[in-house]
Structures are given as structure tokens and as C-alpha cells.
Short mmCIF file of N, CA and C and ligand atoms in Angstrom, two decimals:
data_model
loop_
_atom_site.label_atom_id
_atom_site.label_comp_id
_atom_site.label_asym_id
_atom_site.label_seq_id
_atom_site.Cartn_x
_atom_site.Cartn_y
_atom_site.Cartn_z
N MET A 1 108.07 123.98 143.18
CA MET A 1 106.73 124.47 142.86
C MET A 1 107.28 123.80 141.29
N PHE A 2 107.71 125.23 140.57
CA PHE A 2 107.67 125.07 139.07
C PHE A 2 108.03 123.27 138.69
N MET A 3 109.82 122.81 139.61
CA MET A 3 109.26 121.57 139.29
C MET A 3 108.08 120.33 138.65
N ALA A 4 107.63 120.70 140.07
CA ALA A 4 106.42 119.63 140.15
C ALA A 4 105.49 120.08 138.67
N THR A 5 105.48 121.65 138.36
CA THR A 5 104.71 121.62 137.38
C THR A 5 105.36 121.29 135.93
N THR A 6 106.49 120.96 135.94
CA THR A 6 107.19 120.80 134.61
C THR A 6 106.64 118.76 134.10
N LEU A 7 107.53 118.46 136.00
CA LEU A 7 107.38 116.61 135.73
C LEU A 7 105.58 116.64 135.31
N PHE A 8 104.71 116.95 135.58
CA PHE A 8 103.31 117.02 135.55
C PHE A 8 102.50 117.23 134.31
N ILE A 9 103.34 118.16 133.09
CA ILE A 9 103.14 118.25 131.87
C ILE A 9 104.28 117.42 131.04
N SER A 10 105.66 116.89 131.13
CA SER A 10 106.32 115.77 130.84
C SER A 10 105.23 114.72 130.79
N GLY A 11 104.96 114.43 132.53
CA GLY A 11 103.85 112.87 132.52
C GLY A 11 103.05 112.99 131.39
N CYS A 12 102.44 113.42 131.53
CA CYS A 12 101.30 113.97 130.40
C CYS A 12 101.32 113.15 129.16
N ALA A 13 103.02 114.39 128.47
CA ALA A 13 103.33 113.69 127.15
C ALA A 13 103.29 112.22 127.24
N THR A 14 104.37 112.16 128.21
CA THR A 14 104.90 110.27 127.58
C THR A 14 103.60 109.75 127.75
N GLN A 15 102.58 109.83 128.77
CA GLN A 15 101.39 108.74 127.96
C GLN A 15 100.46 108.75 126.60
N GLN A 16 100.65 110.42 126.34
CA GLN A 16 99.99 110.52 125.61
C GLN A 16 100.67 109.93 124.17
N GLN A 17 102.00 109.53 123.66
CA GLN A 17 102.49 108.72 123.20
C GLN A 17 102.36 107.07 123.04
N SER A 18 101.70 106.76 121.70
CA SER A 18 101.44 105.37 122.45
C SER A 18 103.10 104.61 121.63
N LEU A 19 103.16 102.85 121.58
CA LEU A 19 103.78 102.57 121.69
C LEU A 19 104.86 102.81 119.89
N TYR A 20 103.11 102.77 119.75
CA TYR A 20 103.90 102.45 117.97
C TYR A 20 104.51 103.82 117.65
N GLU A 21 104.03 104.73 118.22
CA GLU A 21 104.95 106.29 117.70
C GLU A 21 106.12 105.16 117.87
N GLU A 22 106.19 105.10 119.14
CA GLU A 22 107.88 105.44 120.08
C GLU A 22 108.62 104.16 119.66
N LEU A 23 107.44 103.28 118.61
CA LEU A 23 108.81 102.63 117.97
C LEU A 23 109.47 103.11 116.73
N GLY A 24 107.95 104.02 115.78
CA GLY A 24 108.36 105.15 114.78
C GLY A 24 107.56 104.99 113.90
N GLY A 25 106.55 104.19 114.55
CA GLY A 25 105.37 104.81 113.44
C GLY A 25 105.11 103.12 112.09
N ALA A 26 104.50 103.95 111.16
CA ALA A 26 104.41 102.56 110.18
C ALA A 26 106.04 102.53 109.34
N GLU A 27 106.51 103.21 109.17
CA GLU A 27 107.85 103.42 108.25
C GLU A 27 108.53 102.33 109.57
N LYS A 28 108.63 102.19 110.44
CA LYS A 28 109.62 101.78 111.52
C LYS A 28 109.80 100.11 111.54
N VAL A 29 107.81 100.17 111.85
CA VAL A 29 107.12 98.65 112.33
C VAL A 29 107.66 97.69 110.77
N ASN A 30 107.16 98.45 109.70
CA ASN A 30 107.58 97.75 108.46
C ASN A 30 109.02 97.58 108.17
N GLN A 31 109.67 98.22 108.24
CA GLN A 31 111.40 98.87 108.66
C GLN A 31 111.80 97.10 109.45
N ILE A 32 111.03 96.66 110.58
CA ILE A 32 111.39 95.82 111.53
C ILE A 32 111.19 94.25 110.94
N VAL A 33 109.23 94.63 110.14
CA VAL A 33 109.16 92.98 109.51
C VAL A 33 110.13 92.66 108.60
N GLU A 34 110.27 93.53 107.95
CA GLU A 34 111.00 93.22 106.77
C GLU A 34 112.96 92.80 107.05
N ASN A 35 113.05 93.43 108.35
CA ASN A 35 114.72 92.92 108.54
C ASN A 35 114.40 91.37 109.31
N PHE A 36 113.01 91.45 109.97
CA PHE A 36 113.19 89.93 110.65
C PHE A 36 112.34 89.04 109.62
N VAL A 37 111.75 89.29 108.21
CA VAL A 37 111.89 88.22 107.24
C VAL A 37 113.42 87.65 106.89
N ILE A 38 113.99 88.99 106.64
CA ILE A 38 115.63 88.70 106.10
C ILE A 38 116.19 87.38 106.98
N GLN A 39 115.80 87.75 108.25
CA GLN A 39 116.40 87.17 109.05
C GLN A 39 115.97 85.46 109.51
N ILE A 40 114.64 85.72 109.12
CA ILE A 40 114.78 83.94 108.95
C ILE A 40 114.52 83.46 107.75
N GLU A 41 114.37 84.04 106.61
CA GLU A 41 115.37 83.99 105.42
C GLU A 41 116.55 83.17 105.92
N THR A 42 117.58 83.51 106.02
CA THR A 42 118.56 83.49 106.54
C THR A 42 119.42 81.94 107.95
N ASP A 43 117.96 81.79 108.67
CA ASP A 43 118.57 80.83 109.69
C ASP A 43 117.61 79.66 109.15
N PRO A 44 118.79 78.88 109.02
CA PRO A 44 118.52 77.18 109.21
C PRO A 44 117.33 76.31 109.76
N THR A 45 117.16 77.10 110.79
CA THR A 45 116.61 76.22 111.58
C THR A 45 114.51 76.68 111.44
N ILE A 46 114.49 78.43 111.61
CA ILE A 46 113.80 78.37 111.10
C ILE A 46 112.55 78.29 110.01
N LEU A 47 113.54 78.56 109.20
CA LEU A 47 113.67 78.59 107.64
C LEU A 47 112.53 77.87 107.46
N PRO A 48 111.98 76.69 107.26
CA PRO A 48 111.82 75.69 107.20
C PRO A 48 110.21 75.77 107.21
N TYR A 49 109.81 76.06 108.79
CA TYR A 49 108.74 76.55 108.72
C TYR A 49 108.08 77.18 108.20
N PHE A 50 108.40 78.58 107.29
CA PHE A 50 107.67 78.87 106.61
C PHE A 50 107.84 78.31 105.10
N GLU A 51 108.19 76.78 104.59
CA GLU A 51 108.28 76.74 102.48
C GLU A 51 106.91 76.11 102.70
N GLY A 52 106.67 77.21 102.39
CA GLY A 52 105.20 77.62 101.11
C GLY A 52 104.32 78.64 101.39
N SER A 53 105.14 79.53 102.50
CA SER A 53 104.39 80.45 103.16
C SER A 53 104.21 81.50 102.09
N ASP A 54 103.21 82.10 102.44
CA ASP A 54 102.51 83.62 101.45
C ASP A 54 103.58 84.48 101.70
N ILE A 55 104.74 85.40 101.49
CA ILE A 55 105.64 85.98 102.55
C ILE A 55 104.78 87.11 102.71
N ASP A 56 104.48 87.94 101.44
CA ASP A 56 103.72 89.06 101.19
C ASP A 56 102.60 89.36 102.18
N ARG A 57 101.85 88.29 101.90
CA ARG A 57 100.75 88.55 103.65
C ARG A 57 101.35 88.07 104.76
N PHE A 58 102.30 87.63 104.96
CA PHE A 58 102.93 87.41 106.21
C PHE A 58 103.04 88.46 106.85
N VAL A 59 104.60 89.74 105.64
CA VAL A 59 104.53 90.88 106.25
C VAL A 59 102.95 91.98 106.23
N GLU A 60 102.41 91.85 105.41
CA GLU A 60 101.21 92.75 105.66
C GLU A 60 100.66 92.29 107.28
N LYS A 61 100.46 91.26 107.29
CA LYS A 61 99.53 90.98 108.79
C LYS A 61 100.10 91.00 109.85
N LEU A 62 101.67 90.91 110.30
CA LEU A 62 102.96 90.62 111.44
C LEU A 62 102.93 92.80 111.28
N SER A 63 102.58 93.07 110.45
CA SER A 63 102.83 94.52 110.56
C SER A 63 101.19 95.10 111.34
N GLU A 64 100.94 94.43 110.69
CA GLU A 64 99.08 94.94 111.26
C GLU A 64 99.05 94.57 112.26
N GLN A 65 98.74 93.11 112.50
CA GLN A 65 99.12 93.06 114.38
C GLN A 65 100.44 93.91 115.67
N ILE A 66 100.94 94.16 115.00
CA ILE A 66 102.12 94.88 115.53
C ILE A 66 101.72 96.32 116.04
N CYS A 67 101.13 96.71 114.41
CA CYS A 67 99.94 98.50 114.73
C CYS A 67 98.84 97.75 115.83
N ALA A 68 98.69 96.97 115.89
CA ALA A 68 97.34 96.85 116.47
C ALA A 68 97.52 96.56 117.76
N LEU A 69 98.54 95.62 118.47
CA LEU A 69 98.93 95.85 119.87
C LEU A 69 99.74 96.68 120.34
N THR A 70 99.61 98.64 119.56
CA THR A 70 100.48 98.80 120.30
C THR A 70 99.86 100.48 120.30
N GLY A 71 98.38 100.49 119.64
CA GLY A 71 97.66 101.57 120.07
C GLY A 71 98.22 102.18 118.81
N GLY A 72 98.45 101.56 117.75
CA GLY A 72 98.92 102.47 116.01
C GLY A 72 96.87 102.60 115.78
N GLY A 73 96.43 102.17 115.96
CA GLY A 73 94.79 101.99 116.03
C GLY A 73 94.43 101.35 114.34
N CYS A 74 95.50 100.35 114.23
CA CYS A 74 94.88 99.26 113.63
C CYS A 74 94.20 98.01 113.95
N VAL A 75 93.55 97.68 112.77
CA VAL A 75 92.52 96.23 113.09
C VAL A 75 93.34 95.10 112.83
N TYR A 76 93.36 93.87 113.31
CA TYR A 76 94.17 92.98 112.99
C TYR A 76 92.96 92.16 111.82
N SER A 77 94.06 91.88 110.59
CA SER A 77 92.29 90.93 110.15
C SER A 77 93.06 90.02 109.63
N GLY A 78 94.48 89.41 110.02
CA GLY A 78 94.64 87.98 109.81
C GLY A 78 94.10 86.80 110.94
N ASP A 79 94.88 85.83 110.62
CA ASP A 79 94.26 84.59 111.25
C ASP A 79 94.88 84.77 112.75
N THR A 80 94.16 83.98 113.96
CA THR A 80 93.97 83.72 115.23
C THR A 80 95.56 82.76 115.08
N MET A 81 96.06 83.55 116.24
CA MET A 81 97.48 82.60 116.67
C MET A 81 97.34 81.15 116.99
N GLU A 82 96.36 80.85 117.23
CA GLU A 82 96.07 79.44 117.52
C GLU A 82 95.40 78.95 115.77
N HIS A 83 95.06 79.51 115.53
CA HIS A 83 94.67 78.65 114.10
C HIS A 83 95.99 78.61 112.64
N VAL A 84 96.62 79.73 113.00
CA VAL A 84 97.81 79.92 112.03
C VAL A 84 99.15 79.04 112.56
N HIS A 85 99.53 78.93 114.05
CA HIS A 85 100.94 78.51 114.54
C HIS A 85 99.74 76.75 114.26
N ALA A 86 98.95 76.55 114.15
CA ALA A 86 98.33 74.72 114.33
C ALA A 86 98.78 74.10 113.62
N GLY A 87 99.86 72.67 113.56
CA GLY A 87 99.89 71.81 113.11
C GLY A 87 101.90 71.77 112.94
N MET A 88 102.12 73.10 113.98
CA MET A 88 103.40 73.09 113.51
C MET A 88 104.52 72.66 114.56
N ASN A 89 103.65 72.66 115.74
CA ASN A 89 104.68 71.65 117.00
C ASN A 89 105.66 72.44 116.71
N ILE A 90 105.77 74.03 117.56
CA ILE A 90 106.39 74.66 117.72
C ILE A 90 106.90 74.28 118.86
N THR A 91 108.28 73.97 118.60
CA THR A 91 108.84 73.95 120.31
C THR A 91 109.26 75.03 120.48
N GLU A 92 109.36 75.14 122.30
CA GLU A 92 109.98 76.16 123.40
C GLU A 92 110.91 77.30 122.61
N ALA A 93 112.50 76.13 122.23
CA ALA A 93 113.27 75.78 121.59
C ALA A 93 113.28 77.01 120.58
N ASP A 94 112.45 76.81 119.51
CA ASP A 94 112.18 77.91 118.19
C ASP A 94 111.70 79.04 118.51
N PHE A 95 110.74 78.80 119.62
CA PHE A 95 110.03 79.98 120.04
C PHE A 95 111.22 80.88 120.54
N ASN A 96 111.86 80.89 121.19
CA ASN A 96 113.16 81.23 121.92
C ASN A 96 114.00 82.16 120.93
N ARG A 97 114.43 80.66 119.70
CA ARG A 97 115.21 81.16 118.12
C ARG A 97 114.48 82.60 117.37
N THR A 98 113.07 82.48 117.62
CA THR A 98 112.51 83.08 116.44
C THR A 98 112.56 84.49 117.48
N VAL A 99 112.62 84.92 118.60
CA VAL A 99 112.08 85.77 119.54
C VAL A 99 113.74 86.49 119.36
N ASP A 100 114.72 85.49 119.64
CA ASP A 100 116.03 86.15 118.98
C ASP A 100 116.33 87.09 117.66
N LEU A 101 115.93 86.07 116.97
CA LEU A 101 115.75 86.63 115.65
C LEU A 101 114.43 88.16 115.30
N LEU A 102 113.76 88.75 115.81
CA LEU A 102 112.79 89.51 116.30
C LEU A 102 113.72 90.99 116.92
N ILE A 103 114.45 90.39 117.82
CA ILE A 103 115.23 90.87 118.06
C ILE A 103 116.17 91.59 117.38
N ARG A 104 117.40 91.08 117.01
CA ARG A 104 117.94 91.07 115.84
C ARG A 104 117.32 92.09 114.87
N ALA A 105 116.11 91.38 114.02
CA ALA A 105 115.94 93.00 113.45
C ALA A 105 114.91 93.73 113.93
N MET A 106 115.19 94.25 114.87
CA MET A 106 114.45 95.33 115.80
C MET A 106 116.05 96.05 116.02
N ASP A 107 117.51 95.33 116.46
CA ASP A 107 118.86 96.35 116.59
C ASP A 107 119.28 96.76 114.88
N ALA A 108 118.73 95.86 113.96
CA ALA A 108 118.66 96.29 112.43
C ALA A 108 118.45 98.19 112.07
N ALA A 109 116.92 97.92 112.72
CA ALA A 109 116.55 98.54 113.03
C ALA A 109 116.14 100.23 113.46
N ASP A 110 117.44 99.90 113.78
CA ASP A 110 117.79 100.57 115.10
C ASP A 110 117.24 101.29 116.87
N ILE A 111 116.33 100.22 117.00
CA ILE A 111 115.28 101.10 118.04
C ILE A 111 115.51 100.41 119.72
N PRO A 112 115.08 101.85 119.56
CA PRO A 112 115.96 101.67 121.12
C PRO A 112 115.95 99.95 122.29
N HIS A 113 116.78 99.82 122.84
CA HIS A 113 116.59 98.39 123.40
C HIS A 113 115.37 98.82 124.70
N ARG A 114 115.39 99.96 125.04
CA ARG A 114 113.75 99.97 125.70
C ARG A 114 112.21 99.76 125.58
N SER A 115 112.55 100.55 123.96
CA SER A 115 111.66 99.83 123.17
C SER A 115 111.10 98.83 122.85
N GLN A 116 112.62 98.03 122.47
CA GLN A 116 112.43 96.28 122.04
C GLN A 116 111.32 95.38 123.83
N ASN A 117 111.77 96.02 124.50
CA ASN A 117 111.61 95.36 125.49
C ASN A 117 109.63 95.46 125.46
N LYS A 118 109.32 96.70 125.21
CA LYS A 118 108.11 97.58 125.55
C LYS A 118 107.25 96.49 124.66
N LEU A 119 107.83 96.45 123.26
CA LEU A 119 107.12 95.32 122.17
C LEU A 119 106.93 93.81 122.54
N LEU A 120 108.50 93.82 122.81
CA LEU A 120 108.36 92.11 123.33
C LEU A 120 107.31 90.86 124.46
N LYS A 121 107.18 92.49 125.44
CA LYS A 121 106.29 92.72 126.25
C LYS A 121 104.54 92.30 125.71
N VAL A 122 104.47 93.39 124.93
CA VAL A 122 103.07 93.22 124.11
C VAL A 122 103.13 91.78 123.32
N LEU A 123 103.90 91.35 122.37
CA LEU A 123 103.84 90.21 121.62
C LEU A 123 103.61 89.01 122.56
N ALA A 124 104.77 88.77 124.18
CA ALA A 124 104.93 87.46 124.84
C ALA A 124 104.06 87.11 125.24
N PRO A 125 102.53 87.57 125.38
CA PRO A 125 100.83 86.28 125.92
C PRO A 125 100.66 85.33 124.61
N THR A 126 101.47 85.82 123.56
CA THR A 126 100.58 85.42 121.98
C THR A 126 101.72 83.75 122.35
N ARG A 127 102.23 83.61 123.06
CA ARG A 127 103.62 82.70 123.20
C ARG A 127 102.63 80.89 123.73
N LYS A 128 101.90 81.66 124.38
CA LYS A 128 101.20 80.13 124.91
C LYS A 128 100.04 79.94 123.72
N GLU A 129 99.48 80.68 122.61
CA GLU A 129 98.27 80.24 121.80
C GLU A 129 99.76 79.41 120.71
N MET A 130 100.39 79.05 120.68
CA MET A 130 101.36 78.68 119.28
C MET A 130 102.13 78.10 120.15
N LEU A 131 102.94 77.93 121.22
CA LEU A 131 103.53 76.35 121.47
C LEU A 131 103.04 75.00 121.28
N TYR A 132 103.66 74.07 120.60
CA TYR A 132 103.16 72.35 120.50
C TYR A 132 101.76 71.77 119.93
N ARG A 133 101.65 72.92 119.15
CA ARG A 133 99.72 73.01 118.66
C ARG A 133 100.04 72.11 117.12
C1 LIG B 1 106.24 86.35 118.85
C2 LIG B 1 105.83 85.36 118.24
C3 LIG B 1 105.28 85.21 116.57
C4 LIG B 1 103.56 86.07 116.53
C5 LIG B 1 103.39 87.57 116.95
C6 LIG B 1 103.43 85.57 115.21
C7 LIG B 1 102.39 86.03 114.25
C8 LIG B 1 101.97 85.98 113.10
C9 LIG B 1 101.31 86.89 112.30
C10 LIG B 1 100.53 87.48 112.61
C11 LIG B 1 101.04 85.43 111.08
C12 LIG B 1 100.52 86.61 109.65
C13 LIG B 1 98.82 85.17 110.22
C14 LIG B 1 98.16 85.58 109.00
O1 LIG B 1 98.91 85.30 107.53
O2 LIG B 1 96.65 85.83 109.12
C15 LIG B 1 102.26 84.55 111.25
C16 LIG B 1 101.43 83.43 110.50
C17 LIG B 1 103.08 82.22 110.64
N1 LIG B 1 103.79 82.03 111.10
FE1 LIG B 1 104.36 83.33 112.70
N2 LIG B 1 104.32 84.40 115.19
C18 LIG B 1 104.97 84.28 115.87
C19 LIG B 1 106.20 83.20 116.07
C20 LIG B 1 106.11 82.58 115.44
C21 LIG B 1 107.09 80.93 115.60
C22 LIG B 1 107.76 80.75 116.99
C23 LIG B 1 107.18 80.62 114.18
C24 LIG B 1 108.13 79.05 113.96
C25 LIG B 1 108.98 78.85 114.58
C26 LIG B 1 105.77 81.11 113.18
C27 LIG B 1 105.70 80.52 112.17
C28 LIG B 1 104.88 80.51 111.40
C29 LIG B 1 104.35 80.97 109.80
C30 LIG B 1 105.26 79.52 109.32
C31 LIG B 1 103.79 81.79 109.41
C32 LIG B 1 102.80 81.47 108.39
C33 LIG B 1 101.78 80.59 107.88
C34 LIG B 1 100.79 80.57 106.48
O3 LIG B 1 101.70 80.80 105.46
O4 LIG B 1 100.06 80.21 106.65
N3 LIG B 1 105.14 82.28 113.87
N4 LIG B 1 102.71 84.41 112.81
#
């Protein structure tokens, strides 16, 4: 009986925490995005895509998008994924490579793999909006 009550309470607590909170909130999400930029800047294949880009804007909009998609309460104010990645002709290989850079960025921010996978799952649907466009 006691066990059942305990499980019920902890179940509720888990449901209330957003993925944003689980990741560590604004501080950790900003850390992930900053680390992601460092990874991009040192990757000879992905960096050329960002030539001429406003990196400050990228950091701001990606942080906001992650916050919005993970229940952090932000409203994404950037361009649509279709629009922003149009004309880049992003290949599947380069998309996967970019995801690897994001994983390294999350590793460097000490995000547990369980939480990393949840974020990747949330971002996965954006894939079809940007490949070969
Ligand atoms: C999980 C996948 C991805 C997500 C969630 C994502 C998200 C974003 C966001 C939020 C922005 C900023 C939008 C804005 O400025 O309004 C952006 C910009 C950009 N993304 Fe992605 N992106 C992804 C994958 C990729 C890949 C695979 C590439 C290239 C290999 C790429 C290249 C770029 C570039 C170059 C910009 C800057 C565009 C500009 O300066 O106008 N992204 N992305």
C-alpha cells in the first residue's frame, strides 16, 4: 500500500518536469548551443554552410527553438526550418554529421545520454523540413 502511494507521487513529479528543466534550463541550453557553435567552427565539412551567417542570431534562435520545443515556455521567433535551410541542399550525411556535432556539444555540457536522446527525438522531425532543399 505504502509502495503504491510512493510510486504514484514520484510518477506525478516526473510528469511535471519539462524536458527543458530536465536538461538544466536556460543555462544548460545556452551552454549546449555555445558548444555546438564551437563544434561547427572546427568542422571543415559543416563550417562552410555557415559562411556569412550571423552566428549571434543563430545562437539566439536555436536556444529559443530548443526552449520552445522542450516545454521551456519560449515562443520561437525565428524563420521556419524550410525557409532558413532552403538553397543549402543539405545531404543526409551532412545532416547526420551535424547531429553528431550536437551530441558532442551535449557531452561537453555534461547532459546525461537519456536526456540527450529526448532532445534528439524532439528535433528529429525537423529533418524532413531541411534535407535536399
Ligand atoms: C537538428 C537539426 C537542425 C536544427 C534544429 C536547426 C535549427 C536552426 C535554427 C533555429 C536556425 C536559426 C533560424 C533563424 O535565424 O531564424 C538555423 C540556422 C542555420 N542552420 Fe540549421 N538547424 C539544423 C540543422 C542544420 C544543418 C544540418 C545545417 C547544415 C549542414 C544547418 C545550417 C544552418 C545555417 C547555415 C544557418 C544560418 C542561416 C543564416 O545565416 O541565414 N542547420 N538552424
